[in-house]
Amino acid sequence: MSQASCYHCGLPIPDDVDLPVSINGETRAMCCYGCQAVAQSIVDNGLEDYYRSRDALPESPREAMPAILEQLALFDHADFQKSFVKELGEGEREASLLLEGITCAACIWLNEQHIGKLPGVTAVDINYASRRARVRWDDARIKLSDILRAVAAIGYRAYPYDAAKNEEISRNERRGAMWRLWVAGFGMMQVMMYAYPVYIANGDMTADIESLMRWASLVLTLPVVFYSSAPFFRNAWRDLKLGRVGMDVPVALGVGLPFAASCWATLSQAGEVYFDAVTMFVFFLLGGRYLEMTARQKALSVTEALAKLLPAFAQKLPNFPVDRQTEQKVVADLKIGDYLLVRPGEIVPADGRVVEGVSCANESLLTGESLSVPKRPGDQVTGGSVNAESPLVVQVEQVGEGTRLSAIIELMERASLEKPRIVELADRIASYFVAALLVIAVLTALGWYFVDPSRALWVTVSVLVVTCPCALSLATPIALTVAAGALARDGLLVTRGHAIETLARATHFVFDKTGTLTTGQMRLLDVAVLAAMPRDECVAIAAALEQASEHPLALALRHAVESPVQYRAGQPLSEPGQGIEGIVDGRRYRIGRPGYALVPSGAELPDSARDWLESGDTVVLLADDAGPLALFRIGDQLRPEAAGLVAALRRAGKQVVLLTGDAPAVAGRVAAELGIDDVRAGVTPAGKHACVTGLQAEGAVVAMIGDGVNDAPVLALAQVSVAMGGGAQLARTQSDFVLLSENLGHLLRGLKRAAFSLVVIRQNLWWSFAYNVVALPAAIAGYITPWMAGIGMSLSSLLVVLNSLRIQRQEND
């Protein structure tokens, strides 16, 4: 199919996408599943005339969208909503939308206020950096099409979120901004060429030549004002119509007032002109916004990369294992149980289990772990990871929203849409600041009118422009966006909006033991030989007896044998809950509980074994018909990074607590190895809850780190929580962070980066306030010209963005 653009929306079709729809008897190509669903819905409802009328009257599909909503309420169609709407129960639904037309924090506030007041809307959150909105509504009271019409009514556009369309909108946004910047820059240079001779002439230029210079400057300024500055005027007019004052209002006044005064001076041949100041101001302002937009889109690279990670198609093996013939299948149509062929270099299309082949998988984008993970039959593979070496046959176990990648993306989206208190406070301050700024500008104009009327206009314009609180509104959200992306690359997924700020302020770090400080996997810790038999031979015999068992204790004993098992157990007989017996090399042995293993001999354990039995670890005994041979102490294995993490926390002045339900002896041994002084062992779930509550009552900011299953209640109670990133628990975790790699070294890096992020946020806020405190009096006093104000405001916002980008480069060593 050679059609290069989508028949429905007009956007380019990716090379690897083939999504046809038959419309009016002809096969038409679509660019994504969303467009395919919409087009198919139009056809199914007998409304194909829409395309005929659209072809006869061509127009942007985005411009046509409100008309479609009015006529068809297409966004309310169940098939269309499958890709971006979730049903939450009892008629409540949630949609992930992309907003177009957002230019500043005031736009976010306006949309949240406007949508939130609609009857039936229960929640709305919009992220400034990503322009994504999460909207919840009661479908019995309001329809999604009504919400989208309400958005369009205030001058914005909302679309179902789609990564490809988001990228296309971002490209269009950059292209439009670059053109406006180029026009403003060209106009500024040309106007300065005409203004400079007038300045150096110092009144010696003839009236005719000066008038010609003014008219030429006016003509060159027109495209700067009416094209480059158009978004400022459009947004300001929208805000004023709605009875609100956004950040584009002072900017529009700063451009419009001197331009109007200059036009009047040119027509009347009297007074000063400010065409050079106007063009310079617009150029610097657009330049600053373009750099801020580029930095913002760069900061979202991790989230967007995850959203685009899965391929569009997979190679299915429909007759496996009978033959290896493949057929191309759309990933969205895969089902649990399907067999897939994943070639080297290809992305695994869904979560599954390897059934054939040996290779390695690169999971760095999912877990932050740069080393490839070996994969062999029986191992799980994660959708979105890259098969690095050899072909694999994978059986699908999870598809769609059930996959680990979908859970990660959902949690990242949830975090990006939740606003921390510090962001809400900055937004409120910024909205009040703009209103106060307009009042100050009016008072400044009146004051200068009586002091020096000739300077009143440009002083007022400088006041309007120089203190526009763009930097204040950007200070926190851009830093948190950059930090969330950087933490995700570290393997620490942010799932709540407040998490980064709170983690940086945490004073007490409370750790669960099993599955957190330890791997949750049993291993052989020690061996006590009780007879004249070599230690290695005791272990080998024990491993031989346990060869057929899948019990965790049996696996620990088998894994303790470095070389292949040299013995084979004959006539094995297992007694559930007690142990197993068998014949090894012609001799009968028993392994298990001491009481079970010693039955044939009737012997007793020596007194030296008492300490082992009371250690709290699991102890099993190997014995033969003559008596005991060896004791095996089996316990949970400490994570190799745990000691380094605890030591770093203590050096930073943090309090470390071990909170576990295990026996005091076991907990004490782990605490001693890690250097933890505060140990609370044998604690029930209710006791854990009471412990954290008690710490909080003493003023502690508690960070709870657990495995996310048994610790769910106490994780929710702590001010900030970290759950280990097991695949099953990831989708249902209620924690604030998920340690995807389960590498505590990544948690340490994340802690350092979170602390540095809080430093950057404070720097941004202090700079924003300090800048306004200094710039406002200087502008009122007449020391700042309009073009200087434009530079100052642009550089102020740009400084905040560049300072926030330091979070990505922060060293963690």
PDB file of N, CA, C and O in Angstrom, residues 339-392:
ATOM      1  N   TYR A 339       2.714 -18.748  20.700  1.00  0.00           N
ATOM      2  CA  TYR A 339       4.162 -18.928  20.620  1.00  0.00           C
ATOM      3  C   TYR A 339       4.735 -17.924  19.627  1.00  0.00           C
ATOM      4  O   TYR A 339       4.200 -17.766  18.522  1.00  0.00           O
ATOM      5  N   LEU A 340       5.821 -17.261  20.024  1.00  0.00           N
ATOM      6  CA  LEU A 340       6.424 -16.221  19.194  1.00  0.00           C
ATOM      7  C   LEU A 340       7.891 -16.547  18.946  1.00  0.00           C
ATOM      8  O   LEU A 340       8.571 -17.099  19.820  1.00  0.00           O
ATOM      9  N   LEU A 341       8.362 -16.177  17.760  1.00  0.00           N
ATOM     10  CA  LEU A 341       9.787 -16.256  17.455  1.00  0.00           C
ATOM     11  C   LEU A 341      10.376 -14.851  17.598  1.00  0.00           C
ATOM     12  O   LEU A 341       9.927 -13.906  16.943  1.00  0.00           O
ATOM     13  N   VAL A 342      11.365 -14.712  18.473  1.00  0.00           N
ATOM     14  CA  VAL A 342      12.031 -13.423  18.688  1.00  0.00           C
ATOM     15  C   VAL A 342      13.477 -13.580  18.213  1.00  0.00           C
ATOM     16  O   VAL A 342      14.272 -14.282  18.835  1.00  0.00           O
ATOM     17  N   ARG A 343      13.799 -12.934  17.099  1.00  0.00           N
ATOM     18  CA  ARG A 343      15.138 -13.055  16.523  1.00  0.00           C
ATOM     19  C   ARG A 343      16.117 -12.133  17.244  1.00  0.00           C
ATOM     20  O   ARG A 343      15.708 -11.190  17.936  1.00  0.00           O
ATOM     21  N   PRO A 344      17.422 -12.358  17.092  1.00  0.00           N
ATOM     22  CA  PRO A 344      18.413 -11.462  17.710  1.00  0.00           C
ATOM     23  C   PRO A 344      18.240 -10.018  17.244  1.00  0.00           C
ATOM     24  O   PRO A 344      18.036  -9.768  16.049  1.00  0.00           O
ATOM     25  N   GLY A 345      18.310  -9.102  18.197  1.00  0.00           N
ATOM     26  CA  GLY A 345      18.149  -7.686  17.883  1.00  0.00           C
ATOM     27  C   GLY A 345      16.712  -7.205  17.903  1.00  0.00           C
ATOM     28  O   GLY A 345      16.465  -6.004  17.836  1.00  0.00           O
ATOM     29  N   GLU A 346      15.737  -8.138  18.012  1.00  0.00           N
ATOM     30  CA  GLU A 346      14.328  -7.747  18.020  1.00  0.00           C
ATOM     31  C   GLU A 346      13.839  -7.502  19.448  1.00  0.00           C
ATOM     32  O   GLU A 346      14.411  -8.027  20.412  1.00  0.00           O
ATOM     33  N   ILE A 347      12.782  -6.711  19.543  1.00  0.00           N
ATOM     34  CA  ILE A 347      12.166  -6.414  20.835  1.00  0.00           C
ATOM     35  C   ILE A 347      11.136  -7.494  21.170  1.00  0.00           C
ATOM     36  O   ILE A 347      10.340  -7.885  20.306  1.00  0.00           O
ATOM     37  N   VAL A 348      11.165  -7.965  22.402  1.00  0.00           N
ATOM     38  CA  VAL A 348      10.179  -8.957  22.848  1.00  0.00           C
ATOM     39  C   VAL A 348       8.805  -8.288  22.873  1.00  0.00           C
ATOM     40  O   VAL A 348       8.616  -7.276  23.553  1.00  0.00           O
ATOM     41  N   PRO A 349       7.808  -8.818  22.140  1.00  0.00           N
ATOM     42  CA  PRO A 349       6.523  -8.108  21.994  1.00  0.00           C
ATOM     43  C   PRO A 349       5.601  -8.175  23.208  1.00  0.00           C
ATOM     44  O   PRO A 349       4.701  -7.351  23.334  1.00  0.00           O
ATOM     45  N   ALA A 350       5.783  -9.167  24.097  1.00  0.00           N
ATOM     46  CA  ALA A 350       4.866  -9.326  25.230  1.00  0.00           C
ATOM     47  C   ALA A 350       5.588 -10.092  26.333  1.00  0.00           C
ATOM     48  O   ALA A 350       6.625 -10.723  26.104  1.00  0.00           O
ATOM     49  N   ASP A 351       5.031 -10.036  27.534  1.00  0.00           N
ATOM     50  CA  ASP A 351       5.593 -10.816  28.640  1.00  0.00           C
ATOM     51  C   ASP A 351       5.373 -12.299  28.373  1.00  0.00           C
ATOM     52  O   ASP A 351       4.283 -12.712  27.951  1.00  0.00           O
ATOM     53  N   GLY A 352       6.391 -13.104  28.642  1.00  0.00           N
ATOM     54  CA  GLY A 352       6.234 -14.533  28.396  1.00  0.00           C
ATOM     55  C   GLY A 352       7.335 -15.339  29.040  1.00  0.00           C
ATOM     56  O   GLY A 352       8.091 -14.852  29.885  1.00  0.00           O
ATOM     57  N   ARG A 353       7.436 -16.586  28.611  1.00  0.00           N
ATOM     58  CA  ARG A 353       8.431 -17.514  29.160  1.00  0.00           C
ATOM     59  C   ARG A 353       9.138 -18.198  27.999  1.00  0.00           C
ATOM     60  O   ARG A 353       8.501 -18.610  27.028  1.00  0.00           O
ATOM     61  N   VAL A 354      10.455 -18.308  28.112  1.00  0.00           N
ATOM     62  CA  VAL A 354      11.250 -18.950  27.062  1.00  0.00           C
ATOM     63  C   VAL A 354      10.961 -20.448  27.058  1.00  0.00           C
ATOM     64  O   VAL A 354      11.026 -21.106  28.103  1.00  0.00           O
ATOM     65  N   VAL A 355      10.638 -20.994  25.900  1.00  0.00           N
ATOM     66  CA  VAL A 355      10.421 -22.432  25.776  1.00  0.00           C
ATOM     67  C   VAL A 355      11.495 -23.094  24.923  1.00  0.00           C
ATOM     68  O   VAL A 355      11.640 -24.325  24.944  1.00  0.00           O
ATOM     69  N   GLU A 356      12.247 -22.274  24.176  1.00  0.00           N
ATOM     70  CA  GLU A 356      13.310 -22.844  23.344  1.00  0.00           C
ATOM     71  C   GLU A 356      14.339 -21.766  23.047  1.00  0.00           C
ATOM     72  O   GLU A 356      13.998 -20.618  22.739  1.00  0.00           O
ATOM     73  N   GLY A 357      15.634 -22.137  23.148  1.00  0.00           N
ATOM     74  CA  GLY A 357      16.700 -21.206  22.829  1.00  0.00           C
ATOM     75  C   GLY A 357      17.401 -20.686  24.074  1.00  0.00           C
ATOM     76  O   GLY A 357      16.846 -20.687  25.174  1.00  0.00           O
ATOM     77  N   VAL A 358      18.645 -20.250  23.878  1.00  0.00           N
ATOM     78  CA  VAL A 358      19.452 -19.657  24.941  1.00  0.00           C
ATOM     79  C   VAL A 358      20.002 -18.338  24.422  1.00  0.00           C
ATOM     80  O   VAL A 358      20.600 -18.291  23.342  1.00  0.00           O
ATOM     81  N   SER A 359      19.805 -17.258  25.183  1.00  0.00           N
ATOM     82  CA  SER A 359      20.243 -15.938  24.726  1.00  0.00           C
ATOM     83  C   SER A 359      20.400 -15.025  25.936  1.00  0.00           C
ATOM     84  O   SER A 359      20.395 -15.479  27.093  1.00  0.00           O
ATOM     85  N   CYS A 360      20.542 -13.727  25.680  1.00  0.00           N
ATOM     86  CA  CYS A 360      20.574 -12.691  26.712  1.00  0.00           C
ATOM     87  C   CYS A 360      19.592 -11.598  26.327  1.00  0.00           C
ATOM     88  O   CYS A 360      19.360 -11.340  25.137  1.00  0.00           O
ATOM     89  N   ALA A 361      19.021 -10.945  27.333  1.00  0.00           N
ATOM     90  CA  ALA A 361      18.057  -9.869  27.089  1.00  0.00           C
ATOM     91  C   ALA A 361      18.571  -8.580  27.701  1.00  0.00           C
ATOM     92  O   ALA A 361      19.063  -8.573  28.836  1.00  0.00           O
ATOM     93  N   ASN A 362      18.461  -7.506  26.939  1.00  0.00           N
ATOM     94  CA  ASN A 362      18.814  -6.167  27.433  1.00  0.00           C
ATOM     95  C   ASN A 362      17.548  -5.525  27.985  1.00  0.00           C
ATOM     96  O   ASN A 362      16.624  -5.205  27.232  1.00  0.00           O
ATOM     97  N   GLU A 363      17.500  -5.318  29.303  1.00  0.00           N
ATOM     98  CA  GLU A 363      16.322  -4.747  29.961  1.00  0.00           C
ATOM     99  C   GLU A 363      16.623  -3.372  30.550  1.00  0.00           C
ATOM    100  O   GLU A 363      15.942  -2.917  31.467  1.00  0.00           O
ATOM    101  N   SER A 364      17.650  -2.698  30.022  1.00  0.00           N
ATOM    102  CA  SER A 364      18.134  -1.459  30.643  1.00  0.00           C
ATOM    103  C   SER A 364      17.074  -0.373  30.696  1.00  0.00           C
ATOM    104  O   SER A 364      16.981   0.366  31.685  1.00  0.00           O
ATOM    105  N   LEU A 365      16.259  -0.244  29.651  1.00  0.00           N
ATOM    106  CA  LEU A 365      15.257   0.822  29.659  1.00  0.00           C
ATOM    107  C   LEU A 365      14.137   0.529  30.650  1.00  0.00           C
ATOM    108  O   LEU A 365      13.467   1.446  31.137  1.00  0.00           O
ATOM    109  N   LEU A 366      13.938  -0.741  30.986  1.00  0.00           N
ATOM    110  CA  LEU A 366      12.879  -1.112  31.920  1.00  0.00           C
ATOM    111  C   LEU A 366      13.348  -1.108  33.365  1.00  0.00           C
ATOM    112  O   LEU A 366      12.578  -0.772  34.270  1.00  0.00           O
ATOM    113  N   THR A 367      14.602  -1.503  33.600  1.00  0.00           N
ATOM    114  CA  THR A 367      15.064  -1.692  34.974  1.00  0.00           C
ATOM    115  C   THR A 367      16.232  -0.809  35.360  1.00  0.00           C
ATOM    116  O   THR A 367      16.558  -0.715  36.541  1.00  0.00           O
ATOM    117  N   GLY A 368      16.875  -0.154  34.396  1.00  0.00           N
ATOM    118  CA  GLY A 368      18.051   0.644  34.703  1.00  0.00           C
ATOM    119  C   GLY A 368      19.311  -0.199  34.839  1.00  0.00           C
ATOM    120  O   GLY A 368      20.386   0.333  35.088  1.00  0.00           O
ATOM    121  N   GLU A 369      19.194  -1.514  34.659  1.00  0.00           N
ATOM    122  CA  GLU A 369      20.347  -2.420  34.783  1.00  0.00           C
ATOM    123  C   GLU A 369      20.984  -2.576  33.413  1.00  0.00           C
ATOM    124  O   GLU A 369      20.359  -3.088  32.479  1.00  0.00           O
ATOM    125  N   SER A 370      22.239  -2.115  33.266  1.00  0.00           N
ATOM    126  CA  SER A 370      22.881  -2.085  31.953  1.00  0.00           C
ATOM    127  C   SER A 370      23.344  -3.459  31.483  1.00  0.00           C
ATOM    128  O   SER A 370      23.470  -3.696  30.281  1.00  0.00           O
ATOM    129  N   LEU A 371      23.624  -4.387  32.403  1.00  0.00           N
ATOM    130  CA  LEU A 371      24.106  -5.704  32.023  1.00  0.00           C
ATOM    131  C   LEU A 371      22.970  -6.549  31.454  1.00  0.00           C
ATOM    132  O   LEU A 371      21.846  -6.550  31.958  1.00  0.00           O
ATOM    133  N   SER A 372      23.281  -7.296  30.384  1.00  0.00           N
ATOM    134  CA  SER A 372      22.281  -8.184  29.797  1.00  0.00           C
ATOM    135  C   SER A 372      21.986  -9.344  30.745  1.00  0.00           C
ATOM    136  O   SER A 372      22.862  -9.806  31.479  1.00  0.00           O
ATOM    137  N   VAL A 373      20.743  -9.818  30.701  1.00  0.00           N
ATOM    138  CA  VAL A 373      20.288 -10.888  31.604  1.00  0.00           C
ATOM    139  C   VAL A 373      20.211 -12.195  30.820  1.00  0.00           C
ATOM    140  O   VAL A 373      19.520 -12.257  29.799  1.00  0.00           O
ATOM    141  N   PRO A 374      20.903 -13.258  31.256  1.00  0.00           N
ATOM    142  CA  PRO A 374      20.837 -14.537  30.544  1.00  0.00           C
ATOM    143  C   PRO A 374      19.404 -15.078  30.521  1.00  0.00           C
ATOM    144  O   PRO A 374      18.674 -14.973  31.502  1.00  0.00           O
ATOM    145  N   LYS A 375      19.045 -15.687  29.394  1.00  0.00           N
ATOM    146  CA  LYS A 375      17.719 -16.278  29.249  1.00  0.00           C
ATOM    147  C   LYS A 375      17.875 -17.688  28.671  1.00  0.00           C
ATOM    148  O   LYS A 375      18.562 -17.895  27.667  1.00  0.00           O
ATOM    149  N   ARG A 376      17.185 -18.625  29.322  1.00  0.00           N
ATOM    150  CA  ARG A 376      17.190 -20.019  28.868  1.00  0.00           C
ATOM    151  C   ARG A 376      15.788 -20.578  29.090  1.00  0.00           C
ATOM    152  O   ARG A 376      14.949 -19.918  29.724  1.00  0.00           O
ATOM    153  N   PRO A 377      15.482 -21.770  28.575  1.00  0.00           N
ATOM    154  CA  PRO A 377      14.139 -22.318  28.729  1.00  0.00           C
ATOM    155  C   PRO A 377      13.656 -22.299  30.176  1.00  0.00           C
ATOM    156  O   PRO A 377      14.380 -22.713  31.089  1.00  0.00           O
ATOM    157  N   GLY A 378      12.453 -21.786  30.374  1.00  0.00           N
ATOM    158  CA  GLY A 378      11.869 -21.660  31.701  1.00  0.00           C
ATOM    159  C   GLY A 378      11.966 -20.269  32.276  1.00  0.00           C
ATOM    160  O   GLY A 378      11.214 -19.920  33.190  1.00  0.00           O
ATOM    161  N   ASP A 379      12.898 -19.451  31.750  1.00  0.00           N
ATOM    162  CA  ASP A 379      13.057 -18.090  32.260  1.00  0.00           C
ATOM    163  C   ASP A 379      11.976 -17.172  31.701  1.00  0.00           C
ATOM    164  O   ASP A 379      11.509 -17.338  30.563  1.00  0.00           O
ATOM    165  N   GLN A 380      11.609 -16.179  32.491  1.00  0.00           N
ATOM    166  CA  GLN A 380      10.632 -15.192  32.040  1.00  0.00           C
ATOM    167  C   GLN A 380      11.328 -14.085  31.253  1.00  0.00           C
ATOM    168  O   GLN A 380      12.463 -13.712  31.549  1.00  0.00           O
ATOM    169  N   VAL A 381      10.635 -13.573  30.250  1.00  0.00           N
ATOM    170  CA  VAL A 381      11.114 -12.414  29.491  1.00  0.00           C
ATOM    171  C   VAL A 381      10.047 -11.329  29.560  1.00  0.00           C
ATOM    172  O   VAL A 381       8.842 -11.623  29.656  1.00  0.00           O
ATOM    173  N   THR A 382      10.496 -10.097  29.500  1.00  0.00           N
ATOM    174  CA  THR A 382       9.602  -8.953  29.661  1.00  0.00           C
ATOM    175  C   THR A 382       9.404  -8.248  28.331  1.00  0.00           C
ATOM    176  O   THR A 382      10.379  -7.977  27.615  1.00  0.00           O
ATOM    177  N   GLY A 383       8.161  -7.966  27.995  1.00  0.00           N
ATOM    178  CA  GLY A 383       7.875  -7.202  26.787  1.00  0.00           C
ATOM    179  C   GLY A 383       8.565  -5.853  26.819  1.00  0.00           C
ATOM    180  O   GLY A 383       8.490  -5.134  27.804  1.00  0.00           O
ATOM    181  N   GLY A 384       9.266  -5.510  25.728  1.00  0.00           N
ATOM    182  CA  GLY A 384      10.012  -4.264  25.675  1.00  0.00           C
ATOM    183  C   GLY A 384      11.506  -4.470  25.822  1.00  0.00           C
ATOM    184  O   GLY A 384      12.293  -3.585  25.482  1.00  0.00           O
ATOM    185  N   SER A 385      11.930  -5.639  26.332  1.00  0.00           N
ATOM    186  CA  SER A 385      13.362  -5.943  26.397  1.00  0.00           C
ATOM    187  C   SER A 385      13.841  -6.385  25.015  1.00  0.00           C
ATOM    188  O   SER A 385      13.049  -6.760  24.152  1.00  0.00           O
ATOM    189  N   VAL A 386      15.149  -6.334  24.805  1.00  0.00           N
ATOM    190  CA  VAL A 386      15.727  -6.633  23.495  1.00  0.00           C
ATOM    191  C   VAL A 386      16.473  -7.963  23.563  1.00  0.00           C
ATOM    192  O   VAL A 386      17.336  -8.162  24.431  1.00  0.00           O
ATOM    193  N   ASN A 387      16.139  -8.880  22.658  1.00  0.00           N
ATOM    194  CA  ASN A 387      16.872 -10.145  22.558  1.00  0.00           C
ATOM    195  C   ASN A 387      18.227  -9.865  21.926  1.00  0.00           C
ATOM    196  O   ASN A 387      18.309  -9.382  20.802  1.00  0.00           O
ATOM    197  N   ALA A 388      19.305 -10.183  22.645  1.00  0.00           N
ATOM    198  CA  ALA A 388      20.622  -9.700  22.230  1.00  0.00           C
ATOM    199  C   ALA A 388      21.410 -10.683  21.366  1.00  0.00           C
ATOM    200  O   ALA A 388      22.187 -10.241  20.521  1.00  0.00           O
ATOM    201  N   GLU A 389      21.235 -11.999  21.550  1.00  0.00           N
ATOM    202  CA  GLU A 389      22.214 -12.905  20.947  1.00  0.00           C
ATOM    203  C   GLU A 389      21.636 -13.922  19.976  1.00  0.00           C
ATOM    204  O   GLU A 389      22.021 -13.960  18.814  1.00  0.00           O
ATOM    205  N   SER A 390      20.718 -14.775  20.444  1.00  0.00           N
ATOM    206  CA  SER A 390      20.258 -15.909  19.638  1.00  0.00           C
ATOM    207  C   SER A 390      18.735 -15.931  19.581  1.00  0.00           C
ATOM    208  O   SER A 390      18.073 -15.350  20.442  1.00  0.00           O
ATOM    209  N   PRO A 391      18.167 -16.632  18.584  1.00  0.00           N
ATOM    210  CA  PRO A 391      16.704 -16.702  18.490  1.00  0.00           C
ATOM    211  C   PRO A 391      16.099 -17.381  19.716  1.00  0.00           C
ATOM    212  O   PRO A 391      16.666 -18.317  20.280  1.00  0.00           O
ATOM    213  N   LEU A 392      14.929 -16.895  20.116  1.00  0.00           N
ATOM    214  CA  LEU A 392      14.188 -17.465  21.231  1.00  0.00           C
ATOM    215  C   LEU A 392      12.767 -17.762  20.791  1.00  0.00           C
ATOM    216  O   LEU A 392      12.172 -16.989  20.016  1.00  0.00           O
TER     217      LEU A 392
END
